[in-house]
Coordinates of C-alpha atoms in Angstrom, one line a residue:
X1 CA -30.1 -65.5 45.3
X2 CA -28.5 -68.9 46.4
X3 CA -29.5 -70.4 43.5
X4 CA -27.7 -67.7 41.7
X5 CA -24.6 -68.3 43.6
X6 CA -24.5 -72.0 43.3
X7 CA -24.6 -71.3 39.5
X8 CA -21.3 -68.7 39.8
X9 CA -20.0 -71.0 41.8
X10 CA -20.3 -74.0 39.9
X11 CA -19.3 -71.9 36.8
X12 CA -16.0 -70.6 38.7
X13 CA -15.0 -74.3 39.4
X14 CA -16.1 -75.5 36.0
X15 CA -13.9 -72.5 34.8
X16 CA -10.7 -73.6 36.8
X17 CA -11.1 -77.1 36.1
X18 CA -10.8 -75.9 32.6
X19 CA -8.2 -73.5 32.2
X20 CA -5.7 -75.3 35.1
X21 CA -4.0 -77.8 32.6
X22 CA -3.0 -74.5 30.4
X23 CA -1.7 -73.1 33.4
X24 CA -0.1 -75.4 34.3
X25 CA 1.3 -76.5 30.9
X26 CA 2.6 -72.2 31.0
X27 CA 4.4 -72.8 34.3
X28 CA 6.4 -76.3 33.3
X29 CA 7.6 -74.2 30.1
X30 CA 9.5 -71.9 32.5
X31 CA 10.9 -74.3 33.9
X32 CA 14.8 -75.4 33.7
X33 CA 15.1 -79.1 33.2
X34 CA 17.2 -80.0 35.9
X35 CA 14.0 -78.8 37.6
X36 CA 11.7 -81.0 36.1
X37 CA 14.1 -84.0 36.6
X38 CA 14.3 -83.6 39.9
X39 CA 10.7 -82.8 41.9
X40 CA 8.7 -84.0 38.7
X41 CA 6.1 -82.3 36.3
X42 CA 3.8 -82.1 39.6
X43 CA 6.2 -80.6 41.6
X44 CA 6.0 -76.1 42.6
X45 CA 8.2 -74.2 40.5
X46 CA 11.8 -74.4 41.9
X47 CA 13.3 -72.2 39.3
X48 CA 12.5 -70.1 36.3
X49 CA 14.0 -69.2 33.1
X50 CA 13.3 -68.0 29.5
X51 CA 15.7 -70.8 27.9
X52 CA 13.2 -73.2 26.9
X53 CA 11.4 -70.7 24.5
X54 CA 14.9 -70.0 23.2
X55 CA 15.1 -73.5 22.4
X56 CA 12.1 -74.6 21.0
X57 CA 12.6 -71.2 19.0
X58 CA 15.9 -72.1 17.4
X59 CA 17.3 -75.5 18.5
X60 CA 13.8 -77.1 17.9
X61 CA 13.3 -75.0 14.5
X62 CA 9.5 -74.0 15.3
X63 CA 9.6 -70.7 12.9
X64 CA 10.1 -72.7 10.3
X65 CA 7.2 -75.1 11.5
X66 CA 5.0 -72.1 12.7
X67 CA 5.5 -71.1 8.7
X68 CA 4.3 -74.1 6.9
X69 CA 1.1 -74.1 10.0
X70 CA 0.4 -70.5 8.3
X71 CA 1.5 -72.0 4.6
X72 CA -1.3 -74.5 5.1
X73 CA -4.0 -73.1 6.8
X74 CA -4.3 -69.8 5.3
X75 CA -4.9 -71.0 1.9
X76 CA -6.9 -73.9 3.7
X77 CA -9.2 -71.6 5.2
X78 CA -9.5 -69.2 2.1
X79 CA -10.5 -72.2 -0.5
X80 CA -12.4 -73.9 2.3
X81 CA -14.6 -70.8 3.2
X82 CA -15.1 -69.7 -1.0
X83 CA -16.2 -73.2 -2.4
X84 CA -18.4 -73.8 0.5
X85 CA -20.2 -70.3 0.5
X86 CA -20.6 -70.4 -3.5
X87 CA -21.8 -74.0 -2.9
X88 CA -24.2 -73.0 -0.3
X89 CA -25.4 -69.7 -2.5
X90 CA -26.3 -72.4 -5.3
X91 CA -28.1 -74.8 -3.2
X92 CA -29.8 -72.2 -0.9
X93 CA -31.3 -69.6 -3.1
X94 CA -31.8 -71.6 -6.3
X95 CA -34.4 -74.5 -7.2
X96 CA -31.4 -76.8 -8.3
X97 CA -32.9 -80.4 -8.7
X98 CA -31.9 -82.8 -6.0
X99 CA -30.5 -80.2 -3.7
X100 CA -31.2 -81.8 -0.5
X101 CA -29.3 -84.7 -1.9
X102 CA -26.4 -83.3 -3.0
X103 CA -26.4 -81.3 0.3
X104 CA -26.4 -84.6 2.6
X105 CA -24.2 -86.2 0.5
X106 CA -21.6 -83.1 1.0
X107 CA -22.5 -83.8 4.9
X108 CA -21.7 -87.5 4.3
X109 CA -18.1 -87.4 4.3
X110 CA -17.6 -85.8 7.3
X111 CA -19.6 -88.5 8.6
X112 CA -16.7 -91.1 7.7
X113 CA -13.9 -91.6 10.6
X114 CA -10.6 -90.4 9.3
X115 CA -8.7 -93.4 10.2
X116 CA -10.6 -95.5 8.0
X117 CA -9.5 -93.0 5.1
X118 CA -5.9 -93.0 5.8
X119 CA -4.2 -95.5 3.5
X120 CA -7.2 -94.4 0.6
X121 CA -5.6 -90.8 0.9
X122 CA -1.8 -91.6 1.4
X123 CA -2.0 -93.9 -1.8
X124 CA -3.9 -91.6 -4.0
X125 CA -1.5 -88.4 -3.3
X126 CA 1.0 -90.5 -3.6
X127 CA -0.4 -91.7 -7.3
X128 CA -1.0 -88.0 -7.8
X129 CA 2.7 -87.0 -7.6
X130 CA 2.4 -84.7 -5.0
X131 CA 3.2 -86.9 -1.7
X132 CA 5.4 -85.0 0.8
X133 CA 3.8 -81.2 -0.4
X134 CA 1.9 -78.6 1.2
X135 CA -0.2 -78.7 -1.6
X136 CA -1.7 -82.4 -1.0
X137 CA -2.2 -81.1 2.9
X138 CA -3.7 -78.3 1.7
X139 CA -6.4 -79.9 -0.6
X140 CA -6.9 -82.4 1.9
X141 CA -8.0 -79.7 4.7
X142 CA -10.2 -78.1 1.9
X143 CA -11.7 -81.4 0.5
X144 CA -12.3 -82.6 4.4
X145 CA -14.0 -79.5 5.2
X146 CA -16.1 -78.7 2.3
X147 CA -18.7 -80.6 2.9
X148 CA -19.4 -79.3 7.1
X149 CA -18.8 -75.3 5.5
X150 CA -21.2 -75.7 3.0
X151 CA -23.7 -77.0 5.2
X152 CA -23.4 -74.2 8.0
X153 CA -23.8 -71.7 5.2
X154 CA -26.7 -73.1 3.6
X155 CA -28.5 -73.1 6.9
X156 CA -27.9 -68.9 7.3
X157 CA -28.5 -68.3 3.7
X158 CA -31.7 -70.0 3.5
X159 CA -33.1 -68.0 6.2
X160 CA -32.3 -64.6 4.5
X161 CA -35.0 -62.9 3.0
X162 CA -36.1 -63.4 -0.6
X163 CA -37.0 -59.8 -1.0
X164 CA -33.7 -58.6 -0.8
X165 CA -31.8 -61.2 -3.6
X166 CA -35.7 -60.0 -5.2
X167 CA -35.1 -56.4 -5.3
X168 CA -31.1 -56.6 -6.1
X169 CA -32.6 -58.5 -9.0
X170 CA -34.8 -55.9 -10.2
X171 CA -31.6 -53.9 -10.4
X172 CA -30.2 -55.3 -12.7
X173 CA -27.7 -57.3 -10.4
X174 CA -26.9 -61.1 -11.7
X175 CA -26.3 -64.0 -9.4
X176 CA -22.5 -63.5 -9.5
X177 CA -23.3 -59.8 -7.8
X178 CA -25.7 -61.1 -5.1
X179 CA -23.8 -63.5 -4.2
X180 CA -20.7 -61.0 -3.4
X181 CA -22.5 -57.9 -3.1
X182 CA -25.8 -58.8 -0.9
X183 CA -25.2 -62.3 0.6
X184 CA -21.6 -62.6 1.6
X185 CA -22.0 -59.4 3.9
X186 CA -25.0 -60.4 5.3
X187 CA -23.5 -63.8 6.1
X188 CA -20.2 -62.3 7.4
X189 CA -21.3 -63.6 11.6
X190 CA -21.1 -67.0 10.1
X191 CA -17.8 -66.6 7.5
X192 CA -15.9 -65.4 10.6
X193 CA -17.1 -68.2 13.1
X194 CA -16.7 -70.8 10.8
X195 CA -13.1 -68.6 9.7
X196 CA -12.3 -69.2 13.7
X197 CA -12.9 -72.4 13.7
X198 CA -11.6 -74.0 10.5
X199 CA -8.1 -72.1 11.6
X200 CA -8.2 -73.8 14.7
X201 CA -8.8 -76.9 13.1
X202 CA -6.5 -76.9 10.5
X203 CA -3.5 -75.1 12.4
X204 CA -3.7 -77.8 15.4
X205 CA -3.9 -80.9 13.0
X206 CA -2.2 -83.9 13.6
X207 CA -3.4 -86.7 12.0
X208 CA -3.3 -85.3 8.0
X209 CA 0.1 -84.2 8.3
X210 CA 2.3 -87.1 9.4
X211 CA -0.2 -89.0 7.1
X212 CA 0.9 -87.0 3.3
X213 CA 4.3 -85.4 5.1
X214 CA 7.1 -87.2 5.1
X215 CA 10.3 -84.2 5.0
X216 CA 10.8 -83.2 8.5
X217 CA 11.3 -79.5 6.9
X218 CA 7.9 -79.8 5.4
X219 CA 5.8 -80.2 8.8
X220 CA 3.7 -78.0 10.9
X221 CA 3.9 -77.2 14.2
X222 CA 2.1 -79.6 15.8
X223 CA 4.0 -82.8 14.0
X224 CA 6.5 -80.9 14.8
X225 CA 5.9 -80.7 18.2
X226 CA 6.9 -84.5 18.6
X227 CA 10.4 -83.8 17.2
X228 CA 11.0 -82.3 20.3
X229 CA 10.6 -85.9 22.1
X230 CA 13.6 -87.4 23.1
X231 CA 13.8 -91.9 22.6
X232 CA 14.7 -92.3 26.6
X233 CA 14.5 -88.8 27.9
X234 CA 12.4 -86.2 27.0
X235 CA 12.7 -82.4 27.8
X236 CA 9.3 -81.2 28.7
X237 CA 10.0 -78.1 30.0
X238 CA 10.9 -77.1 26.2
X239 CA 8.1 -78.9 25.1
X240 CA 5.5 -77.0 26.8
X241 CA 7.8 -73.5 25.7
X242 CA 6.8 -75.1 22.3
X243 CA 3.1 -76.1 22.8
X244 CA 2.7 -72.1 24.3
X245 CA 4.2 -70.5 21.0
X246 CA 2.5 -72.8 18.3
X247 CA -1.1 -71.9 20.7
X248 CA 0.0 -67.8 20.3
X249 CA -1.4 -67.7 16.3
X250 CA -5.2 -69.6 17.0
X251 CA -5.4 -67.1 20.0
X252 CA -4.9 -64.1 18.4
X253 CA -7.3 -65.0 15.4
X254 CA -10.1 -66.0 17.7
X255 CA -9.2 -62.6 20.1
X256 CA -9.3 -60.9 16.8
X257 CA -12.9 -62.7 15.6
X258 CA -14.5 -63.0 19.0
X259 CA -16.7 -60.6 18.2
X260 CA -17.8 -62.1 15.2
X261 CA -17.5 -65.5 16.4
X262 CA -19.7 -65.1 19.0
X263 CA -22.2 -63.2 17.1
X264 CA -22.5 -66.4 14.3
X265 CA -23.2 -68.4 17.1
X266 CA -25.9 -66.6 19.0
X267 CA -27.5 -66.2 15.4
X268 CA -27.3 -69.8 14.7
X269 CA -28.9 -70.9 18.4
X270 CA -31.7 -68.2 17.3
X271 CA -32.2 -70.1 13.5

């Protein structure tokens, strides 16, 4: 019994420790800015108001931000998600020679730091023509995260019984019809964890899109987000209006895949 409630305990301060800086983030966004000026970011709330979200809405041009995020990522996640679960099909459920080694050198790249692949990638979209396009972010989300996808995947299509690709075999079925008709819905846990995650991922990025966009009218949200800082003063009460709306999108996808998300990861701490 007091072991248990040491654990709740622990868990509840673990919890608070956690979620406090989005709180508190929440309350400076309703904040006026003569507020913050005044007592500080630290300070209790002195007043409260609805016009920073107006601002970052309009003045700060987030829609149009919040639509490239979804321009990118959407696509991102689609492409990502398809060439790494045909990949993994291939190299799971087929003898293909060298397998393993084409499978850790997938893994390999993710292994690389970014930064040390910053000026490589700039220079070659640039070569490429398509410098300052969603489409270069775009690919480089997908070729970034190809690699990680396709290695998840293998792992829960590997573990899936033979019998069943076996008998969809005997019926006739080719490997184009397993692999959409019997392996994708049994793999559907992970699809929607990694789904979750890759969003996240590619919706919150930073570092990708101030390195291949240059148009301010071309950047996500989160670039975006820096627009908003002044050169001497900054207004951080619209700021964190701003950091609240561009968090709304990855917290309705994961509310909308918790269910899924947490079921791909209880199967992959079982595998």
């Amino acid at each position: 019994m007091i072991r248990r409630t040491g654990y709740h305990v622990a868990m509840s301060i673990v919890s608070f420790l956690w979620i406090a800086p989005i709180l508190w983030v929440v309350v400076i966004s309703f904040r006026s800015f003569d507020d913050v000026a005044a007592n500080g970011l630290g300070s209790l709330p002195h007043s409260f108001t609805f016009s920073t979200y107006k601002s970052a809405w309009e003045d700060a041009d987030e829609f149009r931000a919040l639509v490239n995020s979804l321009v990118v990522t959407i696509p991102a996640v689609i492409l990502s998600l398809g060439f790494a679960s045909m990949a993994a099909y291939g190299l799971a459920r087929y003898n293909i020679p060298f397998r393993r080694t084409v499978l850790l050198l997938m893994l390999m790249g993710n292994l690389l730091p970014p930064q040390i692949l910053l000026i490589p990638i700039s220079r070659f979209v640039e070569l490429t023509g398509y410098y300052d396009t969603l489409y270069a972010l775009i690919a480089v989300h997908v070729g970034f995260g190809l690699g990680f996808y396709t290695f998840v995947l293998h792992g829960f299509m590997r573990d899936l019984p033979k019998e069943i690709q076996e008998a969809a075999t005997i019926d006739g079925a080719g490997p184009g019809k397993i692999y959409a008709s019997v392996i994708l819905p049994l793999t559907r846990p992970a699809m929607a964890a990694l789904g979750a995650l890759s969003f996240t991922w590619i919706f919150n990025d930073l570092l990708w899109s101030i390195t291949v966009i240059r148009s301010g009218e071309k950047m996500p949200v989160t670039p975006a987000l820096l627009g908003l800082q002044g050169l001497f003063v900054s207004s951080w009460n619209v700021i964190a209006a701003g950091t609240v709306i561009a968090a709304i999108p990855t917290l309705a996808v994961f509310l909308k895949f918790q269910k899924h998300f947490v079921s791909g990861l209880a199967i992959g701490a079982v595998k």
